[in-house]
C-alpha positions as MATLAB code, in Angstrom:
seq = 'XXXXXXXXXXXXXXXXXXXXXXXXXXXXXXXXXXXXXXXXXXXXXXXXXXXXXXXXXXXXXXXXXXXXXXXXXXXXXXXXXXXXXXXXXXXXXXXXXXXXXXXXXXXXXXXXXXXXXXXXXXXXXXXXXXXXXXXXXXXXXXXXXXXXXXXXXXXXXXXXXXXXXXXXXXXXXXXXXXXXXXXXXXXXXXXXXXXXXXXXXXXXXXXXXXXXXXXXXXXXXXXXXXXXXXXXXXXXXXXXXXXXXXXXXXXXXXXXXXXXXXXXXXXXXXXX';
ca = [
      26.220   -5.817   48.332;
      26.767   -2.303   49.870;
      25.439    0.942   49.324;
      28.334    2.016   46.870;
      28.329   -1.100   44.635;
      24.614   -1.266   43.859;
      25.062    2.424   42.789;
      27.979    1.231   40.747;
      26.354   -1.623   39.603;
      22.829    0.206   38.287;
      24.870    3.064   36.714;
      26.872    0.710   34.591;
      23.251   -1.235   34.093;
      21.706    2.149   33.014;
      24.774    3.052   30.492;
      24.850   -0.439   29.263;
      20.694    0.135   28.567;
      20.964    3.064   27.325;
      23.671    2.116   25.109;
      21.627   -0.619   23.331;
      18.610    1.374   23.137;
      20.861    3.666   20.830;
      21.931    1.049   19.169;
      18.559   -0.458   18.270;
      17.314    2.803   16.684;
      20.029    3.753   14.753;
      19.830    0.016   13.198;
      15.919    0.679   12.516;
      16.654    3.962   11.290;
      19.226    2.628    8.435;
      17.340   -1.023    7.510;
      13.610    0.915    7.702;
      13.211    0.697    3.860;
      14.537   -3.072    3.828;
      12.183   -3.610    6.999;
       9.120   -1.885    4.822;
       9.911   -2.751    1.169;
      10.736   -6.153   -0.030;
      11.343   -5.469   -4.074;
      11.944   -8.095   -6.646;
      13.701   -7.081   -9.293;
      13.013   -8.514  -12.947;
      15.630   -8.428  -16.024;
      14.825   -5.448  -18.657;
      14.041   -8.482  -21.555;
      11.723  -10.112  -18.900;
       8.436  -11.689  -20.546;
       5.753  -11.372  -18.477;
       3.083  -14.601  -19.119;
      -0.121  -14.174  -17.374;
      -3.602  -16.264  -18.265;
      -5.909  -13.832  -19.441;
      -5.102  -10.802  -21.649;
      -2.541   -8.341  -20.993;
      -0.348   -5.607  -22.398;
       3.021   -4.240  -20.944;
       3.470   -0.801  -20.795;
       6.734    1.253  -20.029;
       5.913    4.994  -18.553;
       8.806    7.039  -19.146;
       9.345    9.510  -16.058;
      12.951   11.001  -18.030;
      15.065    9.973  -19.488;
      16.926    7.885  -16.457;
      13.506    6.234  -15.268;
      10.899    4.345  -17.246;
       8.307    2.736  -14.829;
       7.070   -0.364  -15.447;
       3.112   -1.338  -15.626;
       0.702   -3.626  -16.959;
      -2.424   -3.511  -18.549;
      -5.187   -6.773  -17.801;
      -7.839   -6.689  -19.625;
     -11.911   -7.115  -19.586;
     -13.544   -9.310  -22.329;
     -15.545   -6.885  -24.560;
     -16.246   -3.512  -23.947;
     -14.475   -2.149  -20.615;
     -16.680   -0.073  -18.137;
     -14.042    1.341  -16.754;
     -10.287    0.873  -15.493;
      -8.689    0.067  -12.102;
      -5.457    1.860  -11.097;
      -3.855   -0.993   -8.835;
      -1.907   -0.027   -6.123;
      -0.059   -2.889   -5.050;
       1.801   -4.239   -1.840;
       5.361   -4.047   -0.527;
       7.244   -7.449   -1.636;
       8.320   -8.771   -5.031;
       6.553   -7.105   -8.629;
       3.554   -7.428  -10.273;
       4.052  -10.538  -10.881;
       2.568  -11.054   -7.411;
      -0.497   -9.733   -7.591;
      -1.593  -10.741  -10.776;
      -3.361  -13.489  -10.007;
      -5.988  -11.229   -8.498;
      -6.773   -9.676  -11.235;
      -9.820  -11.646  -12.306;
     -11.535   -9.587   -9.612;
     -11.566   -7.002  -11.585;
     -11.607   -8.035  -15.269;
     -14.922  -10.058  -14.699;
     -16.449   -7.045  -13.782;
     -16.209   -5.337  -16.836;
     -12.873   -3.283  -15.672;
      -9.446   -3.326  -17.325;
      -6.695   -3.321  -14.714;
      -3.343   -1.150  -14.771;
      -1.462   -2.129  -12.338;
       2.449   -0.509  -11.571;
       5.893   -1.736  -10.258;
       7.266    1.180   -8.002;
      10.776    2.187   -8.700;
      13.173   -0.479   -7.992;
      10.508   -3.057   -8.095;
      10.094   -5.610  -11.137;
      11.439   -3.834  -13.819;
      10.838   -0.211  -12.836;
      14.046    1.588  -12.358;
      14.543    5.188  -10.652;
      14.578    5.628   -6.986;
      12.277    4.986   -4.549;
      11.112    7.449   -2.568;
       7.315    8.739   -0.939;
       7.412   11.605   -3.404;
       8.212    9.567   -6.185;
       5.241    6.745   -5.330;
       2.786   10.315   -5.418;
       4.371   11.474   -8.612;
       4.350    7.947  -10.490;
       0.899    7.391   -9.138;
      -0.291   10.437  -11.311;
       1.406    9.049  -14.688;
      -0.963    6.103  -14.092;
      -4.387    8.340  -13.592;
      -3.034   10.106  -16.751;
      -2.696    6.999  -18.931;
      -6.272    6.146  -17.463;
      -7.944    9.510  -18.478;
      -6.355    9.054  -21.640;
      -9.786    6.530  -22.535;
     -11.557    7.272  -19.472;
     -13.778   10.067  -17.651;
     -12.842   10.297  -13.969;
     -16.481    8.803  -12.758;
     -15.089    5.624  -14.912;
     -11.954    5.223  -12.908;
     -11.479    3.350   -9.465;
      -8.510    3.655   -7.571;
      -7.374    0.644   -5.521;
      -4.895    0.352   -2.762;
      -3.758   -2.814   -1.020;
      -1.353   -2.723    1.782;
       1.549   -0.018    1.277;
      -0.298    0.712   -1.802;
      -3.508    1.933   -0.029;
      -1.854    5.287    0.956;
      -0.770    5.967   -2.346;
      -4.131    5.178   -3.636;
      -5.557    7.704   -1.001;
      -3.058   10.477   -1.379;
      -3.855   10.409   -5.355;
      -8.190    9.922   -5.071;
      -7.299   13.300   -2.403;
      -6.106   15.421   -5.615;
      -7.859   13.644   -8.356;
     -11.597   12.485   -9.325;
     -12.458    9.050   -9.524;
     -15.480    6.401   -9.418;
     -14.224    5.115   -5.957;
     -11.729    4.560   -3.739;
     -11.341    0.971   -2.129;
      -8.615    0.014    0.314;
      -7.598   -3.460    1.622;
      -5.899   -3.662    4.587;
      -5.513    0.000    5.076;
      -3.229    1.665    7.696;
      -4.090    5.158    9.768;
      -0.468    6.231    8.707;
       3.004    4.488    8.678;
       3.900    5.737   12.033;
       1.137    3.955   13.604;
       2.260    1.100   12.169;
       5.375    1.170   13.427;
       4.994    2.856   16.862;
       2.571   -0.937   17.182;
       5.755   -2.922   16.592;
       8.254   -0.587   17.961;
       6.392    1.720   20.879;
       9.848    2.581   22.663;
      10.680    4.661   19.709;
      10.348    8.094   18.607;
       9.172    6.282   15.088;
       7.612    9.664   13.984;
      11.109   11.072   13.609;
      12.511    8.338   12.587;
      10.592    7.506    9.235;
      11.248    8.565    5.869;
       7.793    7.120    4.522;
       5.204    8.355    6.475;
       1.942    7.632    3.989;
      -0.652    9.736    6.352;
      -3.899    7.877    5.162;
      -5.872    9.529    8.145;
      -4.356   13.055    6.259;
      -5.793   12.319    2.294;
      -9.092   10.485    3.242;
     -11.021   13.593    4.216;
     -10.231   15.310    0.879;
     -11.909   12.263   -0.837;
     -14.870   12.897   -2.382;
     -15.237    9.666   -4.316;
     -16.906    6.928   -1.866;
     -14.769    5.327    0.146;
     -14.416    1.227    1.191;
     -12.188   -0.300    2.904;
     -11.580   -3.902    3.261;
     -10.107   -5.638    6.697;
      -9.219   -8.746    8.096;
      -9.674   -9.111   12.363;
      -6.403  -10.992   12.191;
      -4.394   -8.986   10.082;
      -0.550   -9.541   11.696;
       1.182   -6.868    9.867;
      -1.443   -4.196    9.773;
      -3.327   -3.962   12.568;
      -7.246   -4.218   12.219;
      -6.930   -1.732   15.056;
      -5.099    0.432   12.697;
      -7.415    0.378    9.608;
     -10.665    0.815   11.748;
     -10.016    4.287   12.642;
     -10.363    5.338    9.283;
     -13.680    5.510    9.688;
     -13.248    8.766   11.753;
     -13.064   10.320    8.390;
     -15.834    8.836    6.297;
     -19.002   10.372    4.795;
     -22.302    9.470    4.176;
     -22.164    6.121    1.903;
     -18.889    5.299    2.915;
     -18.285    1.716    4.210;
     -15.882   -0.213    6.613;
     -16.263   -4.547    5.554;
     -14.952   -6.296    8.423;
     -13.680   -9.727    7.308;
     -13.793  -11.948   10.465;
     -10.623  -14.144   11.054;
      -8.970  -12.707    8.138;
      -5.700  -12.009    7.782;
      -3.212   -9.540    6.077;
      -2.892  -11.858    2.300;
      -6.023  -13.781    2.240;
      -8.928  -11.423    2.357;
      -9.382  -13.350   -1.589;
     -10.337  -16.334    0.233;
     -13.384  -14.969    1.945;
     -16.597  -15.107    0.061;
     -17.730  -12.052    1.996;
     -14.930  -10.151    0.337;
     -15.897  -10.939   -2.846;
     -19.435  -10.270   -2.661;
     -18.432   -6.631   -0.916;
     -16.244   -6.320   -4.050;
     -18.532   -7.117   -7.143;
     -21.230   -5.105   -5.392;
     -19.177   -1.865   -5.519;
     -17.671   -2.406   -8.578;
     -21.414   -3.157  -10.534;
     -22.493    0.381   -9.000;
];
């Protein structure tokens, strides 16, 4: 091959590379909230049947959005309440098999369906997940002092749990599986990107963490495929005095509940 046709042939090599880059982004750019929330969406006369105690609660936003939460509840006289922050896929219906962690630690448990998940309607959108997250610490405050409320985030959930424990008192903060911000997320599983442009969620954890005052844990599997371990650990950049980082060895992004370690981390800060 000549001179002329390798130049030919790397010019129409560097349009055709370029032209699929472009291609790739824009795609990311349009699916990102299918790529980062995976909702489940439950029928309006949906009856929710769980194994310990519970109440359904609708939170009316206006008059187009009612959020959907519900309440677990403690035998006998509650200590407190957790404000449950959950992940990105399906509804509550999910996660409620974890609330016994809670319960049998004296704490009742609301826990929320964003908009668009379960039966939550509205659209869903970062400043809505802020907003929506402080009708929940208002229903809380409604039987509870702020030193009687914990905030807890898993996954997606543990930046809205920061951003709120930022503006509002609480008992403590507790994260599982925690990310530095959305973008470094992303950049991890897209690094040929300009991902900080390109997100409309961008959940900066690493921004609302040093304007907590409550104490701060954070939970975090070594294993963790979908938020890097990497990711969570520099949190501790930002922690004070008291603050503490639980490492769960081998443990992965859903099954930090199967490690007794977890557990024992977890009834230990709740019984403070």
């Amino acid at each position: 091959m000549d001179k002329l046709s390798m130049k030919k042939y790397f010019k129409k090599f560097a349009i055709w590379a370029i032209g699929l880059y472009l291609v790739g982004g824009i795609a990311l750019y349009f699916v990102q909230d299918k790529l980062l929330f995976h909702p489940e969406v439950l029928p309006a006369n949906y009856q929710y049947k769980f194994d310990i105690p519970f109440q359904e609660i609708l939170i009316p936003v206006n008059k187009k959005v009612k959020l959907s939460a519900v309440l677990f509840k403690t035998s006998g006289r509650a200590r407190g309440m957790v404000l449950y922050f959950h992940g990105n896929a399906k509804n509550i219906n999910r996660y409620a098999p974890l609330m016994p962690n809670f319960t049998r630690n004296g704490y009742d448990v609301l826990i929320l369906d964003y908009r668009e998940f379960g039966k939550s309607t509205g659209e869903l959108t970062e400043a809505a997940l802020y907003e929506d997250a402080l009708l929940m610490y208002r229903v809380a405050r409604a039987r509870f002092a702020p030193w009687q409320i914990v905030l807890y985030g898993r996954s997606i959930g543990t930046g809205i749990a920061a951003q709120l424990a930022s503006v509002r008192d609480c008992k403590r903060l507790i994260l599982e599986t925690p990310y530095y911000n959305l973008e470094d997320v992303a950049f991890s599983s897209a690094p040929i990107y300009p991902v900080g442009m390109m997100l409309d969620y961008k959940l900066p954890t690493n921004e609302f963490l040093p304007k907590v005052t409550a104490p701060i844990t954070i939970f975090h599997g070594t294993k963790d495929n979908t938020v890097p371990y990497e990711s969570g650990k520099k949190l501790e950049e930002f922690f004070k005095k008291g603050d503490e980082f639980v490492t769960i060895r081998g443990g992965q992004h859903n099954n930090l509940n199967d490690y007794p370690l977890f557990h024992t981390k977890l009834d230990s800060v709740l019984k403070q």
